[in-house]
């Protein structure tokens, strides 16, 4: 192990190194891959539908660098660590991007669109494997979305339904989303939804192997047990108030209930949503897209929503907005009922 050897180069420079290092240096040289470029497609969730994003990866020889460009937020920047660990811990013997002695650049286009959330983890990982020639498949007609855990498990995301609408409108035929988000994504017809449990399963499906993912069936529109509200028939008395609620629900009018405490005003208002009919297929997609983008549901919303914000709620929480715009309670009550209990106690700017 201490014996030394010399290697004479054409430039008359003599390099001296231990003989036991030579095998390591040669093996690293043999594992080096050529430079490459690849492009897959993802989407940035938004309302009413997501924005298509082209996820590009370029690999060139040189000192190690690992960057993401295209106006990413902190969650997208941290995807570098998530995809490196997920690729390393997958069943396939893939080289992690953090172990390669190359310059790796990811570009999320269009560059002027703000990229938010962990929805780009799977497209980033696949574009790297394609560019480094560790995986071969045709990305045409396929759109990917999902967050990667460090062990390669695929975690749910927000806005899966808006991504499905974008994929259909842009002409994609296949959409790969986490298993937990398939129910809402499968509300969209005209596109095949594939549920993804782990990154290894997705790679095996895209590779020329025998394993294939089973397409998710189209979601049936039926009210779930937890969405069935209490009926007015459960309340005894209050016939005039019930009649007023029926008229308001039939014509979708606003209604004000006032009276002394303890007379049942809040209970009557909470049962008023039972008077509204089930949502149509188009309305289900509208309402579910809003609630999915806000992270307020994990499935199809088939009944009119009921929202009851507290009277101390801020302007942004009711109307919406913020540094990162999010739907407020007014938007979440779309096609449903917005109940403002203790209405005089709300802030003046909110009431106006």
Short mmCIF file of C-alpha atoms in Angstrom, two decimals, residues 24-148:
data_model
loop_
_atom_site.label_atom_id
_atom_site.label_comp_id
_atom_site.label_asym_id
_atom_site.label_seq_id
_atom_site.Cartn_x
_atom_site.Cartn_y
_atom_site.Cartn_z
CA UNK A 24 -10.41 4.27 -7.81
CA UNK A 25 -9.57 6.99 -10.30
CA UNK A 26 -10.15 4.71 -13.25
CA UNK A 27 -13.48 3.48 -11.91
CA UNK A 28 -14.75 7.04 -11.47
CA UNK A 29 -13.72 7.87 -15.02
CA UNK A 30 -15.60 4.86 -16.34
CA UNK A 31 -18.82 5.88 -14.50
CA UNK A 32 -18.83 9.39 -15.95
CA UNK A 33 -21.65 9.94 -18.46
CA UNK A 34 -21.94 12.22 -21.44
CA UNK A 35 -23.58 15.63 -21.31
CA UNK A 36 -27.26 15.67 -22.06
CA UNK A 37 -30.53 17.57 -22.22
CA UNK A 38 -34.11 16.50 -21.49
CA UNK A 39 -37.54 18.08 -21.16
CA UNK A 40 -40.66 16.83 -19.36
CA UNK A 41 -43.83 18.69 -18.43
CA UNK A 42 -45.43 19.73 -15.17
CA UNK A 43 -47.90 22.41 -14.12
CA UNK A 44 -48.21 25.22 -11.59
CA UNK A 45 -51.58 25.00 -9.78
CA UNK A 46 -53.80 28.06 -10.22
CA UNK A 47 -57.45 29.01 -10.64
CA UNK A 48 -59.48 28.23 -12.67
CA UNK A 49 -56.86 25.92 -14.22
CA UNK A 50 -53.13 25.40 -13.80
CA UNK A 51 -50.34 26.87 -15.93
CA UNK A 52 -48.29 24.49 -18.07
CA UNK A 53 -44.60 24.44 -17.10
CA UNK A 54 -41.77 22.96 -19.15
CA UNK A 55 -39.20 21.31 -16.84
CA UNK A 56 -35.83 21.20 -18.62
CA UNK A 57 -32.55 19.69 -17.43
CA UNK A 58 -29.12 20.36 -18.93
CA UNK A 59 -26.00 18.46 -17.86
CA UNK A 60 -22.47 19.44 -18.89
CA UNK A 61 -19.02 18.37 -17.78
CA UNK A 62 -17.30 20.56 -15.26
CA UNK A 63 -17.17 21.38 -11.59
CA UNK A 64 -20.19 20.17 -9.64
CA UNK A 65 -23.14 22.58 -9.56
CA UNK A 66 -26.83 21.96 -8.95
CA UNK A 67 -29.15 24.91 -9.65
CA UNK A 68 -32.83 25.57 -10.41
CA UNK A 69 -33.77 28.66 -12.42
CA UNK A 70 -37.15 30.02 -13.49
CA UNK A 71 -38.37 32.08 -10.50
CA UNK A 72 -38.66 29.22 -7.97
CA UNK A 73 -39.78 29.78 -4.37
CA UNK A 74 -38.12 28.21 -1.32
CA UNK A 75 -40.09 24.96 -1.60
CA UNK A 76 -38.97 24.50 -5.22
CA UNK A 77 -35.36 25.30 -4.30
CA UNK A 78 -35.42 22.64 -1.59
CA UNK A 79 -36.49 20.08 -4.20
CA UNK A 80 -32.78 19.57 -4.96
CA UNK A 81 -32.32 17.71 -1.66
CA UNK A 82 -35.59 15.79 -1.95
CA UNK A 83 -35.02 14.45 -5.46
CA UNK A 84 -31.36 13.59 -4.72
CA UNK A 85 -32.36 11.47 -1.72
CA UNK A 86 -35.37 9.94 -3.52
CA UNK A 87 -33.25 8.89 -6.51
CA UNK A 88 -30.55 7.45 -4.24
CA UNK A 89 -33.06 5.49 -2.16
CA UNK A 90 -35.05 4.13 -5.10
CA UNK A 91 -34.84 0.46 -6.03
CA UNK A 92 -33.02 1.20 -9.27
CA UNK A 93 -29.25 1.78 -9.14
CA UNK A 94 -29.35 5.40 -10.24
CA UNK A 95 -26.61 7.93 -9.67
CA UNK A 96 -27.73 10.76 -7.40
CA UNK A 97 -27.28 14.25 -8.91
CA UNK A 98 -25.29 15.29 -5.83
CA UNK A 99 -22.70 12.58 -6.42
CA UNK A 100 -21.99 13.42 -10.05
CA UNK A 101 -19.08 15.66 -10.98
CA UNK A 102 -21.12 17.67 -13.48
CA UNK A 103 -22.91 20.99 -13.76
CA UNK A 104 -26.68 20.37 -13.57
CA UNK A 105 -29.11 23.16 -14.44
CA UNK A 106 -32.90 22.86 -14.17
CA UNK A 107 -35.06 25.44 -15.95
CA UNK A 108 -38.77 25.94 -15.24
CA UNK A 109 -40.35 27.75 -18.17
CA UNK A 110 -41.96 30.22 -18.62
CA UNK A 111 -39.39 31.98 -16.48
CA UNK A 112 -41.62 34.95 -15.53
CA UNK A 113 -44.21 32.68 -13.86
CA UNK A 114 -43.73 32.26 -10.11
CA UNK A 115 -43.19 28.56 -9.26
CA UNK A 116 -44.55 27.53 -5.86
CA UNK A 117 -44.83 24.33 -3.85
CA UNK A 118 -43.41 20.84 -4.15
CA UNK A 119 -45.47 19.88 -7.20
CA UNK A 120 -42.36 19.83 -9.45
CA UNK A 121 -40.40 17.12 -7.58
CA UNK A 122 -41.34 14.28 -9.93
CA UNK A 123 -40.79 16.25 -13.19
CA UNK A 124 -37.39 17.44 -11.92
CA UNK A 125 -36.30 13.91 -11.00
CA UNK A 126 -37.44 12.43 -14.32
CA UNK A 127 -35.81 15.17 -16.39
CA UNK A 128 -32.50 14.51 -14.61
CA UNK A 129 -32.67 10.76 -15.24
CA UNK A 130 -33.47 11.39 -18.90
CA UNK A 131 -30.69 13.94 -19.38
CA UNK A 132 -28.13 11.69 -17.66
CA UNK A 133 -29.23 8.75 -19.85
CA UNK A 134 -30.10 6.62 -16.83
CA UNK A 135 -33.71 6.29 -17.98
CA UNK A 136 -35.24 6.21 -21.46
CA UNK A 137 -38.89 6.95 -22.26
CA UNK A 138 -40.92 9.24 -24.51
CA UNK A 139 -42.25 12.21 -22.46
CA UNK A 140 -44.62 13.34 -25.22
CA UNK A 141 -48.24 13.43 -24.10
CA UNK A 142 -47.35 12.86 -20.44
CA UNK A 143 -47.66 15.34 -17.56
CA UNK A 144 -46.27 14.68 -14.07
CA UNK A 145 -47.01 16.18 -10.65
CA UNK A 146 -46.16 15.12 -7.12
CA UNK A 147 -43.97 15.68 -4.09
CA UNK A 148 -41.18 13.20 -3.27
#
